[in-house]
Short mmCIF file of C-alpha atoms in Angstrom, two decimals:
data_model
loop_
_atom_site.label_atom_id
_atom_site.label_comp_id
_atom_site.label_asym_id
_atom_site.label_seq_id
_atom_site.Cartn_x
_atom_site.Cartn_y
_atom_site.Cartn_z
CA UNK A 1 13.39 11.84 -13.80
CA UNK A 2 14.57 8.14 -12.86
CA UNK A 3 11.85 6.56 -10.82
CA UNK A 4 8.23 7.06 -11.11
CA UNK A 5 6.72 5.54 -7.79
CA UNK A 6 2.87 5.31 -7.37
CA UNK A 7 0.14 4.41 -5.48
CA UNK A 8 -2.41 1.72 -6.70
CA UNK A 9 -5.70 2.18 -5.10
CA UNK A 10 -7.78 4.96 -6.17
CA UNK A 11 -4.56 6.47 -7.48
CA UNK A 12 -3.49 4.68 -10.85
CA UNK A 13 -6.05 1.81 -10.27
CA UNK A 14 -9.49 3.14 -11.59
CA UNK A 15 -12.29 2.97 -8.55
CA UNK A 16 -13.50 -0.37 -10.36
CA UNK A 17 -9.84 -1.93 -9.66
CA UNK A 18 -8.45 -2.01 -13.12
CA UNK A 19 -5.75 -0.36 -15.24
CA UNK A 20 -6.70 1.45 -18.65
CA UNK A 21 -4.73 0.35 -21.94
CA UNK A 22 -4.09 4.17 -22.11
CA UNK A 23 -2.43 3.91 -18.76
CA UNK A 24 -0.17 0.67 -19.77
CA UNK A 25 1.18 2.22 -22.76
CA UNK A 26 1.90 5.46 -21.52
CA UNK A 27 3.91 3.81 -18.23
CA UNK A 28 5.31 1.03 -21.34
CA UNK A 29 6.54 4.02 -23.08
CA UNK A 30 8.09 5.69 -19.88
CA UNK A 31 9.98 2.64 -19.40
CA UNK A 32 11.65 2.34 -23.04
CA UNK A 33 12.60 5.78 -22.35
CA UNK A 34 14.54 4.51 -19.32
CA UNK A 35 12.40 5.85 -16.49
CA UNK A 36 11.91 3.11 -14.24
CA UNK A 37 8.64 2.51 -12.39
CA UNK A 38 7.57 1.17 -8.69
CA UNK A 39 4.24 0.14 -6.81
CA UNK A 40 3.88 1.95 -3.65
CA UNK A 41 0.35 0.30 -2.12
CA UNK A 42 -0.60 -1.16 1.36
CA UNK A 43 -1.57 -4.35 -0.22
CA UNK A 44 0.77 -7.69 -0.25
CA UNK A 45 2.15 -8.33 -3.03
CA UNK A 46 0.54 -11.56 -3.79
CA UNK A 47 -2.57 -9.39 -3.84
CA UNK A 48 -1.66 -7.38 -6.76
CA UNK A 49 -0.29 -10.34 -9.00
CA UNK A 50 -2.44 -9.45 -11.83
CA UNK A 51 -1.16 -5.48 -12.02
CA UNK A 52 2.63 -6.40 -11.67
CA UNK A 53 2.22 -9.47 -14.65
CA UNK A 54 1.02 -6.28 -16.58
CA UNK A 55 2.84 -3.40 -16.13
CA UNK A 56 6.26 -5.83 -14.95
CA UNK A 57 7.34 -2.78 -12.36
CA UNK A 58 11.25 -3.08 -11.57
CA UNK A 59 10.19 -2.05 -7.67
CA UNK A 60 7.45 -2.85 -5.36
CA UNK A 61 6.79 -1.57 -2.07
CA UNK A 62 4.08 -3.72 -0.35
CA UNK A 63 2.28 -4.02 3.08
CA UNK A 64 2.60 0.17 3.09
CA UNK A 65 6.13 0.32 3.25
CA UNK A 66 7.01 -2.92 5.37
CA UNK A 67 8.57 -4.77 2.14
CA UNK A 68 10.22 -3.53 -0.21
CA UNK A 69 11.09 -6.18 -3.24
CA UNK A 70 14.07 -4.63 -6.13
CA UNK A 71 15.08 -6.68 -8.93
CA UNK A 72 13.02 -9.88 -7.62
CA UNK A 73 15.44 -9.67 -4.40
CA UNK A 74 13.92 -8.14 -1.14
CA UNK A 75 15.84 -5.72 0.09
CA UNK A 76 13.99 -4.32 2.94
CA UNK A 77 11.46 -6.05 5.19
CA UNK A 78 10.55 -4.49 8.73
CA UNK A 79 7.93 -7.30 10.78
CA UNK A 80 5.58 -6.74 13.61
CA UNK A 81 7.20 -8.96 16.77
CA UNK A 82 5.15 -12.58 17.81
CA UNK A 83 4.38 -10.91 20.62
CA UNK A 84 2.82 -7.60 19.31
CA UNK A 85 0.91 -9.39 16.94
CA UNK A 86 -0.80 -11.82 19.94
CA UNK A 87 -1.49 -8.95 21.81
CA UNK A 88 -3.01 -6.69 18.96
CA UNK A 89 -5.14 -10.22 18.10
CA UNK A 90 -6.73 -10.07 21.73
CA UNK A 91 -7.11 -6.76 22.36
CA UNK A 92 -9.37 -6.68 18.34
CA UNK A 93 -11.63 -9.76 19.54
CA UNK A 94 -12.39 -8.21 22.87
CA UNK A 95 -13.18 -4.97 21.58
CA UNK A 96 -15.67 -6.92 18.52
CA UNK A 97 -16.91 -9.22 21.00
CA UNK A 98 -14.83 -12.27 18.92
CA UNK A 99 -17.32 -11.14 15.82
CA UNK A 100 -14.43 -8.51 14.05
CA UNK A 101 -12.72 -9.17 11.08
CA UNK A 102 -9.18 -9.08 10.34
CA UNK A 103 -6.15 -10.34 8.39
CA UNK A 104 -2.71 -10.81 8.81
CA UNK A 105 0.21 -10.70 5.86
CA UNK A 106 2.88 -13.18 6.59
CA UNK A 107 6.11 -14.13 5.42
CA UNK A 108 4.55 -17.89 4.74
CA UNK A 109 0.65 -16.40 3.51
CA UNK A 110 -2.34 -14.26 3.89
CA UNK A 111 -4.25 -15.06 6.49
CA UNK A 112 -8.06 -13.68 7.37
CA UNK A 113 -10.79 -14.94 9.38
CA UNK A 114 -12.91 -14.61 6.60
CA UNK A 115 -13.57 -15.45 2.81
CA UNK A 116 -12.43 -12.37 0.36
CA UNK A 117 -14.91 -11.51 -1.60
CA UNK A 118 -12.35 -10.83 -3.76
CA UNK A 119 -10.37 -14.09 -3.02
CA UNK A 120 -9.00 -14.74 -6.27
CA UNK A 121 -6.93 -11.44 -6.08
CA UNK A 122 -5.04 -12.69 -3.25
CA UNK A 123 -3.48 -15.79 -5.28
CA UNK A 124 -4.06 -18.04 -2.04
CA UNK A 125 -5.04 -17.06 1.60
CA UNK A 126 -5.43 -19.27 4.67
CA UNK A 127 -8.25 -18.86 6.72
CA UNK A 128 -8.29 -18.94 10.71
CA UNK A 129 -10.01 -18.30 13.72
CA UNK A 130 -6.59 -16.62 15.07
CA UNK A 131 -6.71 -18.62 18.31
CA UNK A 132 -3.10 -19.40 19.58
CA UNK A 133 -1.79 -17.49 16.14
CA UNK A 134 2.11 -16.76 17.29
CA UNK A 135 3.85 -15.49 14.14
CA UNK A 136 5.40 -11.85 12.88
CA UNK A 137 3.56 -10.33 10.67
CA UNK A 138 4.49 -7.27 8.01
CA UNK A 139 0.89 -5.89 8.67
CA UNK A 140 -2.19 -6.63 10.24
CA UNK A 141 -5.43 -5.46 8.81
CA UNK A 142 -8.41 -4.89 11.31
CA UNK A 143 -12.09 -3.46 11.33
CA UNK A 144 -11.58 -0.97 14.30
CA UNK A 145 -15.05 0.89 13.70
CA UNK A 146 -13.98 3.21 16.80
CA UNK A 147 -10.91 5.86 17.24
CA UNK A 148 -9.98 4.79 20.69
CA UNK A 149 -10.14 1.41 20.12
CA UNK A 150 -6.92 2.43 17.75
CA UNK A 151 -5.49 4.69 20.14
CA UNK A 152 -5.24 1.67 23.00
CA UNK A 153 -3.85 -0.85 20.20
CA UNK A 154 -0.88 1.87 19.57
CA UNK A 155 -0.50 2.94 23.25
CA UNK A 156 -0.34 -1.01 24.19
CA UNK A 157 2.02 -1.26 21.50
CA UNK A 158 4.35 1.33 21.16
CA UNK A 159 6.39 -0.45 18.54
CA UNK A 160 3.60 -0.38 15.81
CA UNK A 161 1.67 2.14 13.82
CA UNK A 162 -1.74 2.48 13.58
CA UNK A 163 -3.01 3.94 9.70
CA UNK A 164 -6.36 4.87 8.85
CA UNK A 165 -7.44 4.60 5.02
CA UNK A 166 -9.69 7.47 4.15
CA UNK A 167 -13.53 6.73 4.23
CA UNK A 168 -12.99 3.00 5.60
CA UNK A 169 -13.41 1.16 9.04
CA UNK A 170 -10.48 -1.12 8.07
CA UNK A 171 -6.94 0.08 9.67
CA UNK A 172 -3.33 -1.05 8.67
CA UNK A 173 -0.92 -1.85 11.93
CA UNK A 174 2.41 -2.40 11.21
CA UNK A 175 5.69 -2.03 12.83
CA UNK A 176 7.28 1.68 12.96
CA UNK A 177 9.11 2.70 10.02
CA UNK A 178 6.89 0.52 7.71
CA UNK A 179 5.73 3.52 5.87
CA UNK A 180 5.94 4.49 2.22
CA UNK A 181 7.98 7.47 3.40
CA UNK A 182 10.91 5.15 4.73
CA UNK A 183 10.47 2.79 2.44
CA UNK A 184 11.47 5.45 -0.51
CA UNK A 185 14.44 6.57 1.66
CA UNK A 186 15.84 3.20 1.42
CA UNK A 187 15.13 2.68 -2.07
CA UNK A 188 16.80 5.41 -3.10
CA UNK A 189 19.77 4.43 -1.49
CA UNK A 190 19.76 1.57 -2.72
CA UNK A 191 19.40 2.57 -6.37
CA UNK A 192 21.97 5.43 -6.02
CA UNK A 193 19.50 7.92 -6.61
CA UNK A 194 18.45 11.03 -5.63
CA UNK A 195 15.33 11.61 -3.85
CA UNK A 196 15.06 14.64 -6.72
CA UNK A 197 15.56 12.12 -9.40
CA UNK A 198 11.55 10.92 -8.46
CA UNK A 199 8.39 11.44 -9.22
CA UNK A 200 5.49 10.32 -6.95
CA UNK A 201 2.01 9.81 -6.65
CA UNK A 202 -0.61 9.38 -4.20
CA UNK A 203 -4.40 9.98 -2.66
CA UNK A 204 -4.64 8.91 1.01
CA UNK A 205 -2.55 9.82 4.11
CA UNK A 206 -0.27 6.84 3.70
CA UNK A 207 1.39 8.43 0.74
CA UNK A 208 1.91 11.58 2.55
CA UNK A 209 5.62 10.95 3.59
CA UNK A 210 6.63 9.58 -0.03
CA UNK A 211 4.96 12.59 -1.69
CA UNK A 212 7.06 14.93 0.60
CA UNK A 213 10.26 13.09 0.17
CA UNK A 214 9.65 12.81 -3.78
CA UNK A 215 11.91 15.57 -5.88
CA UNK A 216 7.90 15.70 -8.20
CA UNK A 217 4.82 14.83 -5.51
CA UNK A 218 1.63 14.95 -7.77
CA UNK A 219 -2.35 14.21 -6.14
CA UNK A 220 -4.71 12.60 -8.11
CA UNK A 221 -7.60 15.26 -8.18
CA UNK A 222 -9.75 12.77 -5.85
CA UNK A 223 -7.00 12.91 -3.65
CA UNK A 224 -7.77 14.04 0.16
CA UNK A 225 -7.02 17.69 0.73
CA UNK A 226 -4.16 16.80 2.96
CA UNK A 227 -1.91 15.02 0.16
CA UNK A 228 -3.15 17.61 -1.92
CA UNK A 229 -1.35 20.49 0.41
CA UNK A 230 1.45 18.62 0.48
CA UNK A 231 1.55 17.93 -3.72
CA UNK A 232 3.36 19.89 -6.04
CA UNK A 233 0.69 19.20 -8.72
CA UNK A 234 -2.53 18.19 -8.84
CA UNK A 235 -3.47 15.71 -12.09
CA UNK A 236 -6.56 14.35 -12.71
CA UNK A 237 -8.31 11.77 -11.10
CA UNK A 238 -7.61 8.58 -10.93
CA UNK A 239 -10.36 7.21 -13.23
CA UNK A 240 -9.43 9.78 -15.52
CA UNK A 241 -5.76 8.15 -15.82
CA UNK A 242 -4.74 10.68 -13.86
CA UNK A 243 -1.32 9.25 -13.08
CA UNK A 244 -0.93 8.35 -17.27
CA UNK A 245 -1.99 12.28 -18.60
CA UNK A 246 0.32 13.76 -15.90
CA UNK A 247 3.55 11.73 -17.37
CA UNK A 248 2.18 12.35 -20.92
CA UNK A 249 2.42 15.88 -20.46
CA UNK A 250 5.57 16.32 -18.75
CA UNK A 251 7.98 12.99 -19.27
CA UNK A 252 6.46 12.01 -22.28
CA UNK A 253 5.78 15.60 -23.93
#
């Protein structure tokens, strides 16, 4: 195996968003033995600071597949157009009555109509009312409590994707082939391997495509049934270092 490619949230993050010392040496250990090791999350990047400064991955695929950062030198970034993101602003603030809540990743910031309550994660986010906000974006994140008010935002804009996260009212819109799936395509190219030569794993329905592309596509055991039918192995769970135990046993071994 060449490239071990995983999720972070509720995959090798624990559900209290941290990173076990078992974990770090285990993935330390994979990387002496020349196995190299990429982030796969929906997140930006500069929300996850603290997890790359610790584990140092050599890959990370960010905003769910809409950047994709090798070496320290992007090498794949797919943005929402000006004018998609104006319209899917709107269309959110009439549906929430101008009350929703929503944030946009950037190539200049985070921006969110809101304070984080998590702000220091984010290593510095503007906040904004969105009125008369004209810029691309990699991803927008939106509380669409309701189905069809998802469904109009992707009919109305047919060159975005709509992604629900498993038990949440927040949804991920980004431009079409901004998923993890794609996004592991490319990198493989661009490393010259083959899709064989990786290991992956996920929880949620964005890491669907990347599991089925991976060569090794392992669930964490709190993993939703559908990654788990599409999973050649099911490892523990995630605050069980799940992720850690599963490349123990087999790279590792």
């Amino acid at each position: 195996m060449k490239l071990i490619i995983t999720d972070l949230d509720n995959t090798l993050l624990t559900s209290d968003k941290n990173i076990s010392e078992y974990t770090v040496r285990v993935l330390e250990e994979c990387r002496k033995q020349g196995h190299m090791l990429a982030f796969a999350t929906a997140r930006s990047e500069a929300s996850i600071t603290r997890f790359v400064e610790m584990l140092k991955p050599n890959v990370i695929v960010s905003n769910g597949g809409a950047v994709i950062r090798s070496g320290g030198e992007v090498i794949y970034q797919n943005l929402m157009s000006a004018q998609d993101v104006s319209k899917i602003i709107e269309m959110f603030f009439a549906f929430t009555d101008g009350k929703g809540l929503m944030t946009l990743d950037c190539e200049d910031g985070y921006y969110c109509n809101f304070r984080p309550s998590d702000a220091d994660r984010y290593g510095g986010y503007v906040q904004t009312d969105f009125k008369e906000f004209k810029c691309c974006a990699h991803k927008i994140t939106a509380g669409l409590e309701r189905d069809e008010w998802a469904e109009k935002i992707a009919k109305a804009c047919p060159d975005c994707t709509v992604v629900s996260f498993t038990g949440e009212i927040w949804r991920g819109i980004s431009a079409k082939n901004s998923d993890k799936g794609t996004a592991l395509s490319v990198l493989v190219s661009h490393l010259g391997i083959g899709a064989e030569d990786v290991i992956a794993f996920g929880d949620d329905t964005n890491d669907i495509g990347m599991l089925k592309l991976a060569g090794t596509a392992v669930a964490v055991l709190n993993a939703i049934d559908e990654v788990k039918a599409v999973a050649e192995y099911v490892t523990d769970s995630n605050d069980q270092d799940g992720v850690a135990r599963f490349l123990q046993k087999t790279l590792l071994a």
